[in-house]
Coordinates of C-alpha atoms in Angstrom, one line a residue:
Chain A
M1 CA -293.9 -377.2 123.9
T2 CA -297.6 -376.9 123.1
E3 CA -297.8 -373.6 124.8
F4 CA -294.8 -372.4 122.9
L5 CA -296.4 -373.4 119.6
M6 CA -299.7 -371.8 120.5
L7 CA -298.4 -368.5 122.0
S8 CA -294.9 -367.9 120.7
L9 CA -294.2 -369.5 117.4
V10 CA -296.5 -367.3 115.3
P11 CA -295.4 -364.0 117.0
M12 CA -291.8 -365.0 116.5
L13 CA -292.3 -365.7 112.8
V14 CA -294.4 -362.6 112.2
A15 CA -291.9 -360.4 114.1
A16 CA -288.9 -361.9 112.1
L17 CA -290.7 -361.5 108.8
A18 CA -291.8 -357.9 109.6
A19 CA -288.2 -357.0 110.7
C20 CA -286.8 -358.4 107.4
A21 CA -289.4 -356.6 105.4
C22 CA -288.3 -353.4 107.1
A23 CA -284.6 -354.1 106.9
L24 CA -284.7 -354.3 103.1
P25 CA -285.7 -350.7 102.4
G26 CA -284.0 -349.7 105.7
N27 CA -280.6 -350.5 104.1
F28 CA -281.2 -347.9 101.5
L29 CA -282.6 -345.3 103.9
I30 CA -279.3 -345.6 105.8
L31 CA -277.2 -345.3 102.7
R32 CA -279.2 -342.3 101.5
R33 CA -279.1 -340.7 104.9
Q34 CA -282.8 -340.7 105.0
A35 CA -283.4 -342.5 108.3
M36 CA -285.9 -339.7 109.1
L37 CA -288.0 -340.7 106.1
G38 CA -288.4 -344.1 107.8
D39 CA -289.6 -342.4 111.0
M40 CA -292.0 -340.4 108.9
M41 CA -293.4 -343.4 107.2
A42 CA -293.7 -345.4 110.4
H43 CA -296.0 -342.6 111.8
A44 CA -297.6 -341.2 108.7
V45 CA -299.3 -344.5 107.7
L46 CA -301.6 -344.4 110.8
P47 CA -304.3 -342.0 109.3
G48 CA -304.1 -344.1 106.1
L49 CA -304.9 -347.2 108.0
V50 CA -307.7 -345.6 110.0
T51 CA -309.2 -344.1 106.8
A52 CA -309.0 -347.5 105.0
F53 CA -310.7 -349.1 108.0
L54 CA -313.5 -346.5 108.1
I55 CA -314.2 -347.0 104.4
T56 CA -314.0 -350.8 104.3
G57 CA -314.7 -351.7 107.9
R58 CA -311.7 -354.1 108.0
V59 CA -308.3 -353.8 109.5
E60 CA -306.7 -356.1 107.0
G61 CA -306.4 -356.7 103.3
A62 CA -305.3 -354.7 100.3
A63 CA -307.3 -351.6 101.4
V64 CA -305.1 -351.1 104.4
Y65 CA -302.0 -351.2 102.3
A66 CA -303.5 -348.9 99.8
G67 CA -304.5 -346.5 102.6
A68 CA -300.9 -346.7 103.9
V69 CA -299.3 -346.0 100.6
G70 CA -301.8 -343.1 100.0
A71 CA -300.8 -341.6 103.4
A72 CA -297.1 -342.1 102.5
L73 CA -297.5 -340.2 99.3
L74 CA -299.5 -337.5 101.1
A75 CA -296.7 -337.2 103.7
A76 CA -294.1 -336.9 100.9
G77 CA -296.2 -334.2 99.2
M78 CA -296.7 -332.3 102.5
T79 CA -293.0 -332.5 103.2
E80 CA -292.1 -331.1 99.9
T81 CA -294.7 -328.3 100.1
I82 CA -293.6 -327.3 103.6
T83 CA -290.0 -327.3 102.6
R84 CA -290.8 -325.0 99.7
L85 CA -293.4 -322.7 101.3
A86 CA -292.0 -322.4 104.8
R87 CA -288.4 -322.5 103.7
L88 CA -287.5 -325.2 106.2
D89 CA -285.0 -327.9 105.8
P90 CA -286.5 -331.3 104.8
G91 CA -285.8 -332.8 108.3
A92 CA -287.9 -330.1 110.0
A93 CA -290.6 -330.4 107.4
M94 CA -290.7 -334.2 107.9
G95 CA -291.0 -333.7 111.6
I96 CA -293.9 -331.4 111.1
T97 CA -295.6 -333.7 108.6
F98 CA -295.3 -336.9 110.5
T99 CA -296.4 -335.6 113.9
T100 CA -299.3 -333.9 112.3
L101 CA -300.4 -336.9 110.3
F102 CA -299.9 -339.3 113.2
A103 CA -301.9 -337.0 115.5
A104 CA -304.6 -336.8 112.9
G105 CA -304.7 -340.6 112.9
V106 CA -305.0 -340.7 116.7
V107 CA -307.8 -338.2 116.7
L108 CA -309.5 -340.1 113.9
L109 CA -309.2 -343.3 115.9
E110 CA -310.7 -341.8 119.0
T111 CA -313.5 -339.9 117.4
T112 CA -314.8 -342.6 115.2
G113 CA -315.9 -346.1 116.1
A114 CA -312.6 -347.5 114.9
S115 CA -311.0 -347.8 118.4
E116 CA -313.8 -350.0 119.6
V117 CA -313.1 -352.7 117.2
H118 CA -309.6 -353.9 116.4
L119 CA -307.7 -350.7 116.0
D120 CA -307.0 -348.9 119.2
V121 CA -304.4 -346.3 120.2
E122 CA -302.5 -348.6 122.4
H123 CA -302.1 -351.3 119.7
A124 CA -301.2 -348.6 117.2
L125 CA -298.4 -347.4 119.4
Y126 CA -297.1 -350.6 120.9
G127 CA -298.2 -353.3 118.5
N128 CA -300.2 -356.4 119.0
L129 CA -297.8 -359.4 118.6
E130 CA -299.1 -361.2 121.7
S131 CA -302.6 -361.6 120.1
L132 CA -301.3 -363.8 117.4
V133 CA -302.2 -367.1 118.9
W134 CA -302.4 -370.4 117.0
L135 CA -305.3 -372.2 118.7
E136 CA -305.0 -375.3 116.5
A137 CA -301.6 -376.0 118.1
A138 CA -303.3 -377.0 121.3
A139 CA -303.3 -380.5 119.8
G140 CA -299.6 -380.6 120.2
P141 CA -296.5 -380.6 117.9
G142 CA -298.5 -382.7 115.4
A143 CA -300.0 -379.4 114.3
L144 CA -296.8 -378.5 112.6
T145 CA -297.3 -381.2 110.0
D146 CA -301.1 -381.0 109.8
P147 CA -302.4 -378.9 106.9
A148 CA -305.8 -378.7 108.6
A149 CA -304.1 -377.0 111.6
W150 CA -302.2 -374.6 109.3
A151 CA -305.6 -373.2 108.1
G152 CA -306.0 -371.9 111.6
L153 CA -302.8 -369.9 111.5
P154 CA -303.4 -366.1 112.0
P155 CA -303.7 -364.5 108.6
E156 CA -301.0 -362.0 109.6
L157 CA -298.4 -364.7 109.0
P158 CA -299.0 -365.4 105.2
R159 CA -299.7 -361.7 104.7
M160 CA -296.3 -360.7 106.2
A161 CA -294.6 -363.4 104.1
L162 CA -296.2 -362.0 101.0
I163 CA -295.1 -358.4 101.7
L164 CA -291.5 -359.6 102.4
A165 CA -291.5 -361.7 99.2
G166 CA -292.8 -358.7 97.2
L167 CA -290.2 -356.3 98.6
A168 CA -287.4 -358.8 98.1
L169 CA -288.4 -359.3 94.5
A170 CA -288.6 -355.6 93.9
L171 CA -285.2 -355.1 95.4
A172 CA -283.7 -357.9 93.2
L173 CA -285.2 -356.5 90.1
F174 CA -284.3 -352.8 90.7
R175 CA -281.1 -353.1 92.7
R176 CA -278.8 -351.6 90.0
P177 CA -280.8 -348.4 89.4
L178 CA -281.5 -348.1 93.1
V179 CA -277.8 -348.3 94.0
M180 CA -276.9 -346.0 91.1
A181 CA -279.5 -343.4 92.1
S182 CA -278.5 -343.7 95.8
F183 CA -274.7 -343.4 95.3
D184 CA -274.7 -340.6 92.7
P185 CA -278.2 -339.2 91.9
I186 CA -276.8 -336.5 89.6
H187 CA -274.9 -339.0 87.4
A188 CA -277.9 -341.3 87.5
A189 CA -280.2 -338.5 86.3
V190 CA -277.8 -337.6 83.4
A191 CA -277.7 -341.3 82.5
G192 CA -281.5 -341.1 82.1
L193 CA -282.6 -342.9 85.2
P194 CA -285.9 -341.7 86.6
V195 CA -284.3 -340.6 89.9
R196 CA -287.5 -339.1 91.4
L197 CA -289.5 -342.2 90.5
I198 CA -286.8 -344.4 92.2
S199 CA -287.0 -342.2 95.3
T200 CA -290.8 -342.5 95.3
G201 CA -290.5 -346.3 94.8
L202 CA -288.2 -346.6 97.8
M203 CA -290.7 -344.5 99.8
V204 CA -293.6 -346.7 98.9
A205 CA -291.6 -349.8 99.7
T206 CA -290.8 -348.2 103.1
A207 CA -294.5 -347.5 103.6
L208 CA -295.4 -351.1 102.8
A209 CA -292.8 -352.4 105.2
A210 CA -293.9 -349.9 107.8
V211 CA -297.5 -351.2 107.6
A212 CA -296.2 -354.7 108.0
A213 CA -294.2 -353.8 111.0
F214 CA -296.9 -351.5 112.3
A215 CA -299.2 -354.5 112.9
A216 CA -296.5 -356.3 114.7
V217 CA -294.7 -353.8 116.9
G218 CA -296.7 -350.6 116.5
S219 CA -295.7 -347.3 115.1
I220 CA -293.3 -346.2 117.7
L221 CA -291.0 -349.2 117.4
T222 CA -291.4 -349.6 113.6
I223 CA -288.6 -347.1 113.2
A224 CA -286.4 -349.5 115.1
M225 CA -287.1 -352.3 112.6
L226 CA -286.5 -350.0 109.7
I227 CA -283.3 -348.5 110.8
V228 CA -281.4 -350.4 113.5
P229 CA -280.6 -353.8 111.8
A230 CA -279.5 -352.0 108.7
A231 CA -277.4 -349.5 110.6
T232 CA -275.8 -352.3 112.6
A233 CA -275.0 -354.2 109.4
R234 CA -273.5 -351.1 107.9
L235 CA -271.1 -350.9 110.8
L236 CA -270.0 -354.5 110.2
T237 CA -269.2 -354.5 106.5
D238 CA -268.2 -352.4 103.5
R239 CA -269.9 -354.6 100.9
L240 CA -273.5 -353.8 100.1
P241 CA -274.7 -357.4 99.4
R242 CA -273.1 -358.5 102.6
Q243 CA -274.7 -355.6 104.4
I244 CA -278.1 -356.5 103.2
G245 CA -277.6 -360.2 104.2
L246 CA -276.4 -359.2 107.6
S247 CA -279.2 -356.8 108.2
L248 CA -281.7 -359.7 107.5
L249 CA -279.9 -362.0 109.9
L250 CA -279.9 -359.3 112.6
A251 CA -283.6 -358.6 111.9
I252 CA -284.5 -362.2 112.4
L253 CA -282.4 -362.4 115.6
A254 CA -284.0 -359.3 117.0
G255 CA -287.5 -360.1 115.9
A256 CA -287.7 -363.7 117.0
G257 CA -285.4 -363.2 119.9
G258 CA -287.4 -360.3 121.2
V259 CA -290.5 -362.3 121.3
V260 CA -288.8 -365.1 123.2
L261 CA -287.1 -362.8 125.6
G262 CA -290.2 -360.7 126.1
G263 CA -292.4 -363.8 126.8
Y264 CA -290.0 -365.9 128.8
G265 CA -287.0 -363.7 129.8
P266 CA -288.5 -362.6 133.1
L267 CA -289.7 -366.1 133.9
W268 CA -286.2 -367.4 133.4
L269 CA -285.1 -364.8 136.0
G270 CA -287.7 -366.1 138.4
L271 CA -290.0 -363.2 137.9
G272 CA -293.7 -364.0 137.5
F273 CA -294.5 -361.8 134.5
S274 CA -293.6 -361.2 130.9
V275 CA -292.8 -358.0 129.1
S276 CA -293.8 -356.4 125.8
A277 CA -292.4 -358.3 122.9
S278 CA -292.2 -355.2 120.7
G279 CA -290.3 -353.4 123.4
M280 CA -287.9 -356.3 123.7
I281 CA -287.3 -356.4 120.0
A282 CA -286.2 -352.8 119.9
V283 CA -284.1 -353.2 123.0
L284 CA -282.4 -356.3 121.5
A285 CA -281.8 -354.5 118.2
G286 CA -280.4 -351.5 120.0
G287 CA -278.1 -353.8 122.0
M288 CA -276.8 -355.3 118.8
L289 CA -276.1 -351.9 117.4
A290 CA -274.2 -351.0 120.6
L291 CA -272.1 -354.1 120.3
A292 CA -271.3 -353.4 116.7
A293 CA -270.3 -349.9 117.5
I294 CA -268.0 -351.0 120.3
R295 CA -266.4 -353.5 118.0
Q296 CA -266.1 -350.8 115.4
G297 CA -264.5 -348.4 117.9
R298 CA -261.8 -351.0 118.8
S299 CA -260.7 -351.7 115.2
T300 CA -259.9 -348.2 114.1
P301 CA -259.1 -347.1 111.5
S302 CA -261.6 -349.0 109.5
P303 CA -262.9 -348.2 106.0
A304 CA -266.4 -348.5 107.3
R305 CA -266.1 -345.3 109.3
P306 CA -266.7 -342.0 107.7
L307 CA -263.5 -340.8 106.1
P308 CA -262.6 -337.2 105.6
K309 CA -264.1 -335.8 102.5
T310 CA -260.8 -334.5 101.3
G311 CA -257.3 -335.7 101.3
P312 CA -255.9 -339.2 101.0
A313 CA -257.2 -341.7 103.5
P314 CA -255.1 -344.6 104.7
Y315 CA -256.0 -347.9 103.0
K316 CA -256.6 -350.8 105.2
P317 CA -256.9 -354.2 103.7
P318 CA -260.3 -355.9 104.1
M319 CA -260.4 -358.3 107.0
S320 CA -260.6 -361.8 105.8
Chain B
M1 CA -270.2 -331.2 60.8
T2 CA -272.7 -331.0 63.8
D3 CA -271.2 -329.9 67.0
A4 CA -271.3 -332.3 69.9
L5 CA -273.0 -329.6 72.1
T6 CA -274.5 -326.3 71.1
I7 CA -275.8 -323.9 73.7
S8 CA -277.8 -320.9 72.5
G9 CA -279.0 -318.0 74.7
L10 CA -279.0 -320.1 77.9
T11 CA -280.1 -318.2 81.1
L12 CA -280.1 -319.9 84.5
S13 CA -281.1 -318.8 87.9
H14 CA -280.5 -320.3 91.3
D15 CA -282.5 -319.2 94.4
G16 CA -283.8 -316.2 92.4
L17 CA -280.3 -315.1 91.4
R18 CA -279.0 -315.1 87.8
V19 CA -276.0 -317.4 87.6
V20 CA -275.7 -317.7 83.9
E21 CA -277.0 -315.1 81.4
D22 CA -277.6 -315.4 77.7
V23 CA -274.7 -317.8 77.1
S24 CA -274.2 -319.2 73.6
A25 CA -271.3 -321.5 72.9
R26 CA -270.4 -324.5 70.7
F27 CA -268.3 -327.5 71.6
P28 CA -267.0 -329.3 68.5
A29 CA -266.0 -332.9 68.3
G30 CA -262.3 -333.7 68.4
Q31 CA -261.6 -330.7 70.6
L32 CA -260.7 -330.2 74.2
T33 CA -262.5 -327.2 75.6
A34 CA -261.9 -325.6 79.0
I35 CA -264.6 -323.6 80.7
V36 CA -262.8 -321.0 82.8
G37 CA -263.8 -318.0 84.8
P38 CA -263.7 -316.6 88.4
N39 CA -265.5 -318.2 91.3
G40 CA -269.2 -317.8 90.9
A41 CA -269.0 -317.3 87.2
G42 CA -271.5 -320.1 86.5
K43 CA -269.1 -322.7 85.1
S44 CA -270.6 -325.7 86.9
S45 CA -274.1 -324.3 86.5
L46 CA -273.6 -324.1 82.8
L47 CA -272.9 -327.8 82.6
K48 CA -275.8 -328.6 84.9
G49 CA -278.1 -326.4 83.0
A50 CA -277.1 -327.9 79.7
L51 CA -277.8 -331.4 81.1
G52 CA -281.2 -330.3 82.4
L53 CA -280.1 -330.7 86.0
M54 CA -281.1 -327.0 86.5
S55 CA -284.2 -325.7 84.8
A56 CA -283.4 -322.9 82.3
D57 CA -285.1 -319.6 82.3
A58 CA -284.4 -319.3 78.6
G59 CA -282.3 -320.8 75.9
E60 CA -281.8 -323.9 73.9
V61 CA -279.3 -326.8 74.3
R62 CA -278.7 -329.3 71.5
F63 CA -276.7 -332.5 71.8
F64 CA -275.4 -333.7 68.4
G65 CA -278.1 -331.6 66.9
G66 CA -280.9 -333.1 68.9
A67 CA -282.4 -333.3 72.4
L68 CA -280.4 -334.8 75.2
A69 CA -283.0 -337.6 75.6
E70 CA -282.2 -338.9 72.2
H71 CA -278.5 -339.0 72.8
R72 CA -278.0 -339.9 76.4
A73 CA -275.8 -342.9 75.7
R74 CA -273.3 -340.6 73.9
V75 CA -273.1 -338.1 76.7
A76 CA -271.0 -338.8 79.8
Y77 CA -271.0 -336.4 82.8
M78 CA -268.5 -336.4 85.6
P79 CA -269.8 -334.4 88.6
Q80 CA -267.4 -332.9 91.2
R81 CA -265.9 -335.5 93.4
A82 CA -267.5 -333.8 96.5
A83 CA -271.0 -334.5 95.1
V84 CA -271.1 -338.0 96.3
D85 CA -270.9 -339.9 99.6
W86 CA -267.5 -341.8 99.4
D87 CA -268.5 -343.8 102.4
F88 CA -271.0 -345.7 100.3
P89 CA -270.4 -349.4 100.5
V90 CA -269.5 -350.1 96.9
R91 CA -266.2 -351.2 95.3
V92 CA -264.3 -349.4 92.7
I93 CA -265.4 -351.8 89.9
D94 CA -269.1 -351.4 91.0
V95 CA -268.8 -347.6 90.4
V96 CA -267.2 -348.2 87.0
L97 CA -270.0 -350.6 86.1
M98 CA -272.5 -347.9 86.8
G99 CA -271.2 -346.1 83.7
M100 CA -272.2 -349.2 81.7
H101 CA -275.8 -349.6 82.9
R102 CA -277.0 -349.7 79.3
Q103 CA -274.9 -352.7 78.7
T104 CA -275.4 -354.5 82.0
G105 CA -279.1 -354.0 82.1
F106 CA -281.3 -353.7 85.3
W107 CA -281.3 -357.1 86.7
R108 CA -279.4 -359.5 84.5
P109 CA -276.3 -361.1 86.2
L110 CA -273.1 -359.4 85.1
A111 CA -271.4 -361.0 82.1
A112 CA -267.7 -361.6 82.0
H113 CA -267.3 -359.1 79.1
N114 CA -269.0 -356.4 81.2
R115 CA -266.5 -356.9 83.9
N116 CA -263.6 -356.9 81.5
A117 CA -264.8 -353.7 79.9
A118 CA -264.9 -352.1 83.4
L119 CA -261.4 -353.4 84.1
T120 CA -260.2 -351.9 80.8
A121 CA -261.6 -348.5 81.7
L122 CA -259.8 -348.8 85.1
D123 CA -256.6 -349.7 83.3
R124 CA -256.7 -346.5 81.2
V125 CA -256.6 -344.5 84.4
G126 CA -254.1 -346.8 86.1
M127 CA -256.5 -348.1 88.7
T128 CA -256.8 -351.8 87.9
D129 CA -255.1 -352.9 91.1
F130 CA -257.8 -351.1 93.1
A131 CA -260.8 -352.7 91.4
T132 CA -262.1 -354.6 94.5
R133 CA -261.4 -351.9 97.1
Q134 CA -264.1 -350.0 98.8
I135 CA -264.2 -346.5 97.3
G136 CA -263.9 -344.8 100.7
A137 CA -260.4 -346.4 101.1
L138 CA -259.0 -344.4 98.1
S139 CA -257.2 -341.1 98.1
G140 CA -258.9 -338.1 96.5
G141 CA -257.0 -338.4 93.3
Q142 CA -257.7 -342.1 93.1
Q143 CA -261.4 -341.3 93.6
Q144 CA -261.3 -338.8 90.7
R145 CA -259.7 -341.5 88.5
V146 CA -262.5 -343.9 89.4
F147 CA -265.0 -341.2 88.3
M148 CA -263.0 -340.8 85.1
A149 CA -263.1 -344.6 84.5
R150 CA -266.9 -344.6 85.0
A151 CA -267.2 -341.9 82.3
L152 CA -264.8 -343.9 80.0
A153 CA -266.7 -347.1 80.5
Q154 CA -269.8 -345.5 79.0
G155 CA -268.0 -345.1 75.7
A156 CA -269.5 -341.7 75.1
D157 CA -268.8 -339.1 72.3
L158 CA -269.2 -336.1 74.5
Y159 CA -267.6 -335.8 77.9
L160 CA -268.7 -333.0 80.3
L161 CA -266.3 -332.9 83.3
D162 CA -266.8 -330.7 86.3
E163 CA -263.3 -329.9 87.6
P164 CA -261.5 -333.1 86.7
F165 CA -258.2 -331.7 87.9
A166 CA -259.4 -330.2 91.2
G167 CA -257.4 -331.2 94.2
V168 CA -255.7 -334.2 92.7
D169 CA -252.1 -335.3 93.0
A170 CA -249.6 -335.0 90.1
A171 CA -249.9 -338.6 89.0
T172 CA -253.7 -338.3 88.8
E173 CA -253.4 -335.0 86.9
A174 CA -251.1 -336.6 84.3
A175 CA -253.3 -339.8 84.0
I176 CA -256.4 -337.8 83.4
A177 CA -254.7 -335.4 81.0
T178 CA -253.5 -338.3 78.9
V179 CA -257.0 -339.9 78.9
L180 CA -258.6 -336.6 77.8
Q181 CA -256.1 -336.2 75.0
D182 CA -256.7 -339.7 73.9
L183 CA -260.4 -339.2 73.8
R184 CA -259.9 -336.0 71.8
D185 CA -257.7 -337.9 69.3
R186 CA -260.4 -340.5 68.8
G187 CA -262.8 -337.8 67.9
A188 CA -264.7 -337.2 71.1
A189 CA -265.6 -333.8 72.3
V190 CA -264.3 -333.1 75.8
V191 CA -265.5 -330.1 77.9
A192 CA -264.0 -329.5 81.3
V193 CA -264.6 -326.9 83.9
H194 CA -261.1 -325.8 84.8
H195 CA -259.6 -323.7 87.5
D196 CA -255.9 -323.7 86.9
L197 CA -255.3 -321.0 84.4
A198 CA -251.6 -321.8 84.2
S199 CA -252.3 -325.1 82.5
V200 CA -255.0 -324.1 80.1
A201 CA -252.8 -323.6 77.1
A202 CA -251.0 -326.9 77.7
R203 CA -254.0 -329.0 78.2
F204 CA -256.8 -327.6 76.0
D205 CA -257.5 -326.6 72.4
R206 CA -260.4 -324.2 73.0
V207 CA -261.6 -322.0 75.8
L208 CA -265.0 -320.7 76.9
M209 CA -264.3 -317.8 79.2
L210 CA -267.2 -317.1 81.4
N211 CA -268.3 -314.5 83.9
R212 CA -272.0 -315.2 84.0
R213 CA -271.9 -314.0 80.4
V214 CA -269.5 -315.2 77.7
I215 CA -266.3 -313.2 77.7
A216 CA -264.6 -315.1 75.0
E217 CA -265.0 -318.3 73.1
G218 CA -262.7 -320.0 70.6
P219 CA -259.2 -321.4 70.1
V220 CA -256.9 -320.9 73.1
A221 CA -254.5 -318.8 71.0
S222 CA -257.1 -316.2 70.2
S223 CA -259.5 -316.4 73.2
F224 CA -257.2 -316.9 76.1
T225 CA -255.4 -313.6 76.1
P226 CA -254.4 -311.1 78.8
E227 CA -257.2 -308.9 77.5
T228 CA -259.9 -311.5 77.8
L229 CA -258.5 -312.6 81.2
R230 CA -258.7 -309.1 82.5
Q231 CA -262.3 -308.8 81.3
A232 CA -263.3 -312.1 83.0
Y233 CA -261.3 -311.8 86.2
G234 CA -261.0 -308.0 86.7
G235 CA -258.5 -307.2 89.3
A236 CA -258.6 -310.7 90.7
L237 CA -256.2 -312.1 88.1
P238 CA -253.7 -314.6 89.6
P239 CA -250.2 -313.0 89.6
I240 CA -248.8 -315.8 87.4
L241 CA -250.9 -314.5 84.5
A242 CA -250.9 -310.8 85.2
A243 CA -247.5 -310.4 83.8

């Protein structure tokens, strides 16, 4: 129990919070068919993080998030420029942008002193959940109710909670314009909504969530948190509020469950090692998506599946 | 009286190609105007250009004598049905409520009267029974009626409709035609891109015939003639009207 509190509780909470923070913008990336944008943000924030570190000497705090948002905006600008100048489709332009920026981040890490401190390439790629230990919990379960012990909690935990709360608040405030601009951007523009600003806002939200997840699971697997829970939830319902709720539930399951399975799964099987928590989170999320897809495949035809663009589609009453 | 929409000398390009050249037209209140012309004549582009969705090379557009920004609440636009993702997880009533965003506000919970107004709009197109269905579960004609209801819910004075009758069933065509006449009778200006030349005379009061430039503009009786049709369509005139 004590060992669990010390080694697993905080990673579980941080992973669950990060996955929720990612799932919120992820729902809209899925609906807008911009999953690639999530991948771009997950990678493009790295040079922003490194630059922020080089300037402030810290790997935490507002500067890191400012750096990440700056990198996100730079990535968006690069994508648009490449699309226009090289006459490429946005997907290809994003691919060029995020690999270039991520590579620049890696080079920056290696050539500066940054990698000797907290940021190193391996952590950037695979995350660092396992390092979030709560030493004060060594005293036993009493630490859970002891405010003095809370002070020793890794700062990642309150920071992640803050990011999630901020994203949830933004979504609650701007849900109507966001849905309007996502469903029918042309109509929204005529109605006077700042469609471009809304897109940028979603991108910034994605970048913030990506930074949050980045610290937990690393950049490669951040995309899993951004996309997979939301994509799974999309398969399970045709109501947007329910989809968002389900995606949060799945995010918690994958985040917390991944940490537990990564840490204890092999031991339960009698194997004397543990595996990467971030890897397990992504595997778990992928497994959920597979299950949802199989269930979906069995219950055809369902309104959740893409319907032909033209012609009447059979109506199927919602399952109750 | 000021026209609902006045276009003067509008020129539009897309990918470096001229799609609309020096078009001037007026769309008065209380009139149903059809924009007709062959494929590629720039009919949809004209609407998009007027609404600022395409940047203009030249020309001026006035809504109720002023800029669009001053009169957005009075202008409803219905894009082509194919322009949106009908797999989107929203219900019919949610789409209609999007037309009422000025009344519903950004974040306030929906009031009962908002919901009732949306249901009233759905009732006018005969879609009340479908209010809580997911939009992807509708037929093409039903989707078009939902779009129409969204425009109605806005309570505008100028309706710009991009092919409201395209690919719809007979019931939908009748429902939309009735709604448009009703709007006209209440003094609204209705402008619709229209493909079916055979129904122009029955459904509309005025015609803007376009083939990148204005071929004819005015009441159907004087502007929708074999001569103007020949000018706009050339040899491609549908047999039904060639006679």
